[in-house]
Amino acid sequence: MFPILTVMVALPALGAGLLWALPSASRARVREVALAVTAVELALAVALFIQFDTATAGTFQFSETYAWIPQIGASWALGINGIGLLMIVLASLLTPLAILAGWWEDKDPARRTHYLALILLSQAFMVGIFAARDVFLFYVLFEAMLIPLYFLIGSFGGAQRRYAAVKFLLYSLVGGLIMLVGVVALYFQGPGGEQAFLTDNLTGLTMSSTAERLIFLAFFLAFAIKAPMVPLHTWLPTVAENARPGTTALLVAVLDKIGTFGMLTLCVALFPNAARWAAPVIIVLAVISVIYGALLAIGQVNMLRLVSFTSVSHFGIMVLGIFAFTQTSIEGSALYMFNHGLSTGALFLVVGFLIHRHGTPDVTAYGGLQKVVPVFAGTFLVIGLSALALPGLSPFVSEIMVLVGAFSVAKAGVIVAAVGVVLAALYVLLTYQKVFTGPTPEAMRGTRELTLRERLVLWPLVGLMLVLGFLPGIAIDTLREPSADIVATVSIEEAGE
Amino acid sequence: MSFVTPVIAWAPLAPIIIVLGAAAIGILVEAFIRTPATRRAAQLALALASLVGAALVAILQWATLDGAGTVVLEHMMVVDRQALAWQSVLLLFGVLGTLLFAARTRAGEEAFTPLGAVAPGSTEETLARRKGMQLTEVFPLALFAVGGMMLFTSVTDLIFLFVALEVFSLPLYILVALARRRRLLSHEGALKYFLLGAFSSALFLFGAALLYGATGSTSFDEVGAGIASATGLDTLILAGAVLVVVGLLFKLGAVPFHSWTPDAYQGAPTPVTAFMGAATKAAATAALIRLVYGALYGLDWELSWLFWTVAIASMLLGTVVALVQTELKRMLAYSSIAHAGFILVAFAGFPDSTLSALPFYLLTYGLATMGAFAVITQVRERGEDGTVLGEATRLGQWAGLGRRSPWLAASMALFLLSFAGIPLTAGFVGKFVAFSAAMSEGAWPLVLVAVIASAAAAFFYVRLIVLMFFTDVPDGQEDAVAVDYSPLARVVVVAAAVAVVLLGIVPGPVLSAFENAGVLLLGAAG
Amino acid sequence: MVNPLLFWIIAALTVIPSLSLLFARKAVHVAMAIVLVMVGLAAAYVALGAPFLGVVQIVVYTGAVMMLFLFVLMLVGVDQREDLKETIKGQRWIGLLAAGGLGAFLVSVVARVALPVQEETVGEPDVIAEVLFQRYVLVIEVLGFLLITAAVGALVLTHAPRLKPRRTQLEVQRDRVRVGANPVNKPMPGVYARHNALDVPALDPEGQPIEDSVSRVLKIRHQTQDGAEFRAQLEDPARKDTEEGR
Amino acid sequence: MDPINFVILAAILFAIGSAAVLLRRNAIIAFMGVELMLNAANLSLVSFSRIHGEIDGQVMAFFVMVVAAAEVVVGLAIIIAVFRARQTISLDEPSELKG
Amino acid sequence: MLDLTWLLIAVPLASSIVLMLAGKRANPWGHWVGVAASGSTFIVGLGAFIQMLGLDSEERAHAVHLFSWIPGGELNLDAGLLVDPLSMTFVLLVSFVGTLIHVYSVAYMEHDPNRRIFFAYLNLFVAAMLLLVLADSYLLLFVGWEGVGLASYLLIGFWNYKPEYATAAKKAFVVNRIGDIGLIIAMGLMFAYLGAVDFETVFAEAPAASTATLTAIGLTLLLAACGKSAQFPLQSWLGDAMAGPTPVSALIHAATMVTAGVYLIVRSAPIYAGAPAAQTAVAAVGAFTLVLGALIGMAKDDIKKALAASTMSQIGYMMLAAGLGPVGYAFAIFHLVTHGFFKAGMFLGAGSVMHGMKDQVDMRRYGALRTAMVTTWITFGLGWLAILGIPPFSGFWSKDKIIESAFVGEGAQPWILGGAALIGAGLTAFYMSRLFFMTFHGKARWTDDQHPHESPAMMTVPMIILAVGSAFLGLILAVGDRFAVWLEPVTGHVEHHEPVLPVPVLIAATLILVALGVWVAWRKYGAADVPETAPAASLSTIAARNDMFQDSVNRAVFERPGTHLTRTLVYADAAIVDAAVDKQAEAWGKTGETVRRTQNGQVRSYALTMLVGLVIVIIIVVQGGL
């Protein structure tokens, strides 16, 4: 069988290598090369999606298993179920758009090359992580991914980018390294041998509840940092504020999903008892995140920080859905992971376009733009409305599935989280009001309307959100089986106790 | 009384004999070849040839060894796979170290003073420099050190261990004192290193004496047996064991026996620092393994306290103090202290897997160390008149190196990331196997401290990366730093970088090899 | 078994001089005290049935090692005086406490040990040789390398080959003339019959002391004496008489 | 008298030697402290050798003497090198490496 | 035709999207597309209605399956439409009134450069509103629910270059969202306890569910209804919503959207059937709001705000009716329909007045407009009569029934609810008459530059049609309880209940109170001079003018603490959460600085470190070992 997943991991990585290897003379074309690579990747992702058998979405498909480091039980094992499939599609979709969005960012071809190569490298890691079927492989990619991102943040961006990069790295490292303890401990709980880290071999283990809980916590911490949960979130606003919008879009829209993805496919699937044990606390934290993130978003004047806080809030909803352990809430969470990628990715990019025009993320500097750039305003509004989960746009379906699905388990939690719905309306509309309505200041009069390139970036996302808003079944079909499996895992263990 | 000729298995000693023999020949070369250039070439060739040859022999022996190994001399020395693994690692460091020893700037400046005996700054020094004098003795001295370390990994007798310790320490004391620039610091480093080294030797020796008193022997097997059978001698044995272990922990640079490390690292000529940083740690670890697993296994409970304490103290102190360093070599020295802690983590609970994990860990650590210091040798200050001076080791001087010399900076970043244990570098796999060993005995709190220290440590590694890549060269400082490529140093950098990447991505074969080495011929474990 | 008296003598002979390590100001004194300790230890070895080792101790330590120390002390100047006042706060007390603590611990450990004393095996040279060249033969071979290292190290650090061509008397004299210095010998010090006074300057015909006539080294050490004092003695018979009368 | 007393004596000498290293600023005196520590070890080796009624301890002590001699050579060479550079052997002086 | 009901949503939605994307080139004809789309919905609706009339009453509930929407494992929901008499009522109301208002808007918005967008929004609204009423599940209803909210937001903020209009739009949306929480939680409850969120399953399961569950669902649905229908305590947005163009106020904030809450309650009849407490709450809220709205209406000088208060009050009536259970459902919807006509008519009339008065909204600057705007006067007058409940105008038939029904029951409840309804009738008469007289009667108080004139036919024709509806629709539908019978398949048949007071007495009391109200209003505002600026007034009037201080209360209870909370959190996030990490990093550094001082460069100190360390290690080992 054609090792399509390996190819999808290798392709962007090789693309990055190619960019770096290009002679300086041909660096004028790096953007086209990078775009082409990601386009091929996207085509592969689409092929993947088409070939994917939704009837057996719960089992891993396109599986490949090669021995990698048999001495420590690590394999190069790739394979995707429905959840992984969606995440890979998301990663493949957003990367070309991010590249396109930053088309004019660098004047210096060398810097441009580095930027694009790092983006491609990140994509390789992202795809690898979502496809990893081996805990060690997952961990390695999870940590190694920090490096291209660290450079993306630290080299390209705002005034405090160095601080932001270091902060990002340290937060992630603390989580990652503690997870490493869990990974190692898991090895000793598992069967050992040359494929000790295959997730297949690690599910349904019987271990002492203390061990399971500790390992669970080690994993969870790393993921809670990545999918920023209060109070581990503070790196995100800093990064968002300082990194390029394209970077941040990828970071928040795709990379941070690794956190929730990991919670879903590792934390819950491998440690169902511990997950159940921890669920009440985690749900409380998730709900706090929802409200806290939303309130802080309201309090921001920096749009990039604002958007990042909205993500904190949204991640709270995803986590809530995951740890409610109902079929619907988990489906909703997984779907939200995808939809939030579209929505927040678009939001970061559109805010980036705005900043590109006027050079400041400060919301108070803007005003009355709707009259000047109605299309821009409309696009912004639609994207903003997707962030507040307006029905008809895809995030709504997922959010409502989480809230409705989780209700039976966490009534108070859902009720409080539902307050986030109101707060979401506040932060989105407040921002829109400040930026686009009211009298138009002099400085805003010459603002450029959304360009063709920018439309090419944003409208596909908006279109996808609309399509998935009405026909979420396209995605849910791939999520039903995996979610059912997860629920089954959690509940079987419950019965066994 | 009749004299029985001792039975010595000479063949397994071949690598050691080659190295020490070459060292002795090197001394003769000193005596007979008068032209400095020729002498240097001869010494370099001799050193490299002997080290490479010895490495080949060692690896060959390792590959072809039947069973666990050979007893070279009853009670005194064995050569088993473990020893051969360590010897191979040490020889690799020896080769890389020798290359660095020989590296020169484009202006032909070596790392070593032309004449150790003249006072720094004196007219004689200038004269010696002008005459093109060279201290080619450094090569045989390095060979002695390598030979001593190889012995160190194989001997199974406390007194022999003591002798081997001195055999590799004395050349290092001397080498540390021989820096070409900042000779006062070099002397200072050497003096401190020597005095403290002698002090710790004395501690070791007294411990050996106590163990001898308690068990009637200094041979590991007999000591081990004595510990098992002795009654009423608990504290005596314990005192002896602690003192002996402390002597080795000193060489390892573990807290609280670390204080020599930063000063010696900083003062020493950078190639020596590289060699010392990589090889001494490896040798000390090897000896510690053999001692603990071979002789003191019966004290595992008591020694656990020691290792836990020292490991935690090392990791924390090394990390914390490295955070505030502004001198690069010192920073790496403190980092090495933290790494000593990580090494000790693997001893927690004394699992068998430590035997295979630590050689690999030290290999990865040593490669990164070699590479990092090799990079340091190439980044130099530039004087007002454009001449290239000594190494630029203040952190600030590295600002913007990524622009100036991207590949060198990238290599340095790679080594730093390896130190930090980021996946896809060798350091990660090293940490992984080391921590795995500790976890296998359930020492997760220790591992937790280790990873937290690692995370904090990442901060200072990353700080240098930030400087190199994200910081612009300060205004007016554009010409203050020169990157002076030395082909030999470059070879070391490239070799180390390639190895770090390969061991990070496909460590399998090497891991297998070390797994195979994870058996001691004599010892409670195994 | 050892004669208790002998033990106490040896103990006194070793411990008391070794305390100079802590309290003596001059390094030479310390070195001499340690020589004494070494001799004491040699005696202990002999008492413990190791006559060969006792001899080696004398030869190696008092004969070689301590002499080397003394030699270096002379080289760096006997007068390297050390101020015993501690400059680092707390160093002395913590140090004494730590060393004392370690000593007390070791003593208590050892004192509690009750090892059966076996029959004595006297360490005659032949007995030692046998063990040396059987069980420990590799060690002694390796020691060879250690000694080479030591020798090379000492050479590298202290031996300087001649860097400038050797200057002949002729060249020295020429240089001296060229710079206009005193071409002949400096005046001798004022050696008086009654006083071996290298430290007293000679007097010139006018009775003034000639400063150059006293060795520079003595001046630096402030070990010179004033010529005027002696002149006064010459001029004042009364004082001379009192001196003679004494 | 039990030879173990000599070990006690050795421990005392060992402590005195170590105290010298901790307290003295003269490099040579500190170094002599180390030598005393080595000798103390030797004394205990010989004492234990006597107690065990075997010769090994004496042989070890012999090795220690050789090693010590070599060490002294190197140590004093370093001290001389320092002296040549600084005209002093006080350990207070070379303390630029710190922190 | 019933199967084509999806067109009702699709056509205006498509039209809306086309208008939005078409760009400036569509400006000349865009509004006609909008009108056509709206008109077509009425035609389709009418067709479906006719088809439905041909069916037996039991078969009138028609399900239209659209597509599989959320194919989850447990929450497996199809998108589908439920066409039954209740939704059909709304379809007709919305599409008819909507079309009229579209036509009206063509003229009203003639000079606005963004008229095309206005129509796009209007069409969007129609689509969403129809989706709301046609949805066959709460979730799909929610889509329409939020859709109308969005349209409302867009239209209120249509002139959002005025900051206060933008604020009003945002306020409307946010307050509505508070209500949405209710709907979300209600769905959560349904899914958790009834296993689904589609009407069919929910209503089938509801009888078996516990009272507590149903009460909870009922209360949360009430919260949602309060938000959408501007009922206490979520009423505050409606007055501000008048910032939108007047046709919007007529369509959305009077005739249709705001009544969605009533629809929701009535639609959820099977749930309330098992939750008497929730029902009572609905009635109580309605009763309270109807009085509150009336009181506010009495003090308002802004014609649109007065009408808005009136809307609030009238919806209070509907809610009250809906809260009475099956007895009142039909009347609630009946009143909703008649109110849709007369209130829309009056709003359009107000728009016409503003059109002629240069967008003046202060009634104190009106007066004596009856001569200048005859058509407007007459049409408005008919609406006025209708809302007063003067027989035989529409309002009488619907409102009087509500008052009657409110008096049905036992204990104190009928007295309280009925009393409120009765008093409300009198208050309504007063403030509507006040409005009417201040506007059309008395002396002209115009400013100099105002030259009141009648509006063009494009505006007056819709007004006339609505006026006709206001006049006669009630009568037509009330004859033979036609309307109640029509709705019976949804609301269920109920036996007639006797109110606690005889019906004629109630009618008489109502009419007397109404007459009283009109008389007082005439004395104060028709016959007497009205000051051009509002006179200093009693505390109660000030309270009413300020919407009973609802905004102040909101500000004090929610906004200000909210702002403080937000600020505090922003500060805390930086100073505590973030700083905790930064400080920790700093602490590491400080520790490092401290520890590094022990590395003092003195070799004897190093040796001391070693020895002290050794002693400590020995102590640890010996302690640990023994």
PDB file of C-alpha atoms in Angstrom, chain E residues 141-202:
ATOM      1  CA  LEU E 141     -35.518  26.673  15.735  1.00  0.00           C
ATOM      2  CA  PHE E 142     -32.472  27.999  17.499  1.00  0.00           C
ATOM      3  CA  VAL E 143     -30.814  28.586  14.167  1.00  0.00           C
ATOM      4  CA  GLY E 144     -33.700  30.748  13.104  1.00  0.00           C
ATOM      5  CA  TRP E 145     -33.856  32.230  16.574  1.00  0.00           C
ATOM      6  CA  GLU E 146     -30.289  33.436  16.330  1.00  0.00           C
ATOM      7  CA  GLY E 147     -30.749  34.271  12.681  1.00  0.00           C
ATOM      8  CA  VAL E 148     -33.451  36.766  13.473  1.00  0.00           C
ATOM      9  CA  GLY E 149     -31.233  38.051  16.243  1.00  0.00           C
ATOM     10  CA  LEU E 150     -28.474  38.599  13.735  1.00  0.00           C
ATOM     11  CA  ALA E 151     -30.828  40.292  11.290  1.00  0.00           C
ATOM     12  CA  SER E 152     -32.125  42.405  14.085  1.00  0.00           C
ATOM     13  CA  TYR E 153     -28.554  43.299  15.048  1.00  0.00           C
ATOM     14  CA  LEU E 154     -27.672  44.204  11.509  1.00  0.00           C
ATOM     15  CA  LEU E 155     -30.780  46.260  11.005  1.00  0.00           C
ATOM     16  CA  ILE E 156     -30.704  48.088  14.317  1.00  0.00           C
ATOM     17  CA  GLY E 157     -27.142  48.946  13.541  1.00  0.00           C
ATOM     18  CA  PHE E 158     -27.900  49.780   9.968  1.00  0.00           C
ATOM     19  CA  TRP E 159     -26.839  53.330  10.577  1.00  0.00           C
ATOM     20  CA  ASN E 160     -24.061  52.282  12.860  1.00  0.00           C
ATOM     21  CA  TYR E 161     -21.843  55.195  11.969  1.00  0.00           C
ATOM     22  CA  LYS E 162     -23.792  56.743  14.805  1.00  0.00           C
ATOM     23  CA  PRO E 163     -22.084  55.220  17.838  1.00  0.00           C
ATOM     24  CA  GLU E 164     -25.256  55.007  19.898  1.00  0.00           C
ATOM     25  CA  TYR E 165     -26.969  53.020  17.157  1.00  0.00           C
ATOM     26  CA  ALA E 166     -24.077  50.591  17.071  1.00  0.00           C
ATOM     27  CA  THR E 167     -24.340  50.285  20.813  1.00  0.00           C
ATOM     28  CA  ALA E 168     -28.065  49.677  20.605  1.00  0.00           C
ATOM     29  CA  ALA E 169     -27.528  46.926  18.067  1.00  0.00           C
ATOM     30  CA  LYS E 170     -24.932  45.269  20.201  1.00  0.00           C
ATOM     31  CA  LYS E 171     -27.136  45.578  23.245  1.00  0.00           C
ATOM     32  CA  ALA E 172     -30.017  43.912  21.494  1.00  0.00           C
ATOM     33  CA  PHE E 173     -27.853  41.038  20.440  1.00  0.00           C
ATOM     34  CA  VAL E 174     -26.217  40.560  23.788  1.00  0.00           C
ATOM     35  CA  VAL E 175     -29.424  40.707  25.776  1.00  0.00           C
ATOM     36  CA  ASN E 176     -30.939  38.257  23.370  1.00  0.00           C
ATOM     37  CA  ARG E 177     -27.983  36.023  23.945  1.00  0.00           C
ATOM     38  CA  ILE E 178     -28.739  35.985  27.623  1.00  0.00           C
ATOM     39  CA  GLY E 179     -32.064  34.556  26.692  1.00  0.00           C
ATOM     40  CA  ASP E 180     -30.315  32.130  24.403  1.00  0.00           C
ATOM     41  CA  ILE E 181     -28.600  30.624  27.377  1.00  0.00           C
ATOM     42  CA  GLY E 182     -32.044  29.551  28.381  1.00  0.00           C
ATOM     43  CA  LEU E 183     -32.661  27.845  25.113  1.00  0.00           C
ATOM     44  CA  ILE E 184     -29.278  26.149  25.154  1.00  0.00           C
ATOM     45  CA  ILE E 185     -29.837  24.858  28.645  1.00  0.00           C
ATOM     46  CA  ALA E 186     -33.322  23.831  27.745  1.00  0.00           C
ATOM     47  CA  MET E 187     -31.920  21.796  24.907  1.00  0.00           C
ATOM     48  CA  GLY E 188     -29.382  20.324  27.252  1.00  0.00           C
ATOM     49  CA  LEU E 189     -32.159  19.336  29.597  1.00  0.00           C
ATOM     50  CA  MET E 190     -34.217  17.884  26.818  1.00  0.00           C
ATOM     51  CA  PHE E 191     -31.319  15.924  25.448  1.00  0.00           C
ATOM     52  CA  ALA E 192     -30.365  14.698  28.864  1.00  0.00           C
ATOM     53  CA  TYR E 193     -33.823  13.727  30.041  1.00  0.00           C
ATOM     54  CA  LEU E 194     -35.917  13.326  26.965  1.00  0.00           C
ATOM     55  CA  GLY E 195     -33.215  12.047  24.677  1.00  0.00           C
ATOM     56  CA  ALA E 196     -33.641  14.407  21.791  1.00  0.00           C
ATOM     57  CA  VAL E 197     -34.233  17.964  20.797  1.00  0.00           C
ATOM     58  CA  ASP E 198     -36.690  17.504  17.967  1.00  0.00           C
ATOM     59  CA  PHE E 199     -40.283  18.402  18.652  1.00  0.00           C
ATOM     60  CA  GLU E 200     -41.654  15.002  17.876  1.00  0.00           C
ATOM     61  CA  THR E 201     -39.556  13.056  20.333  1.00  0.00           C
ATOM     62  CA  VAL E 202     -39.554  15.727  22.971  1.00  0.00           C
TER      63      VAL E 202
END
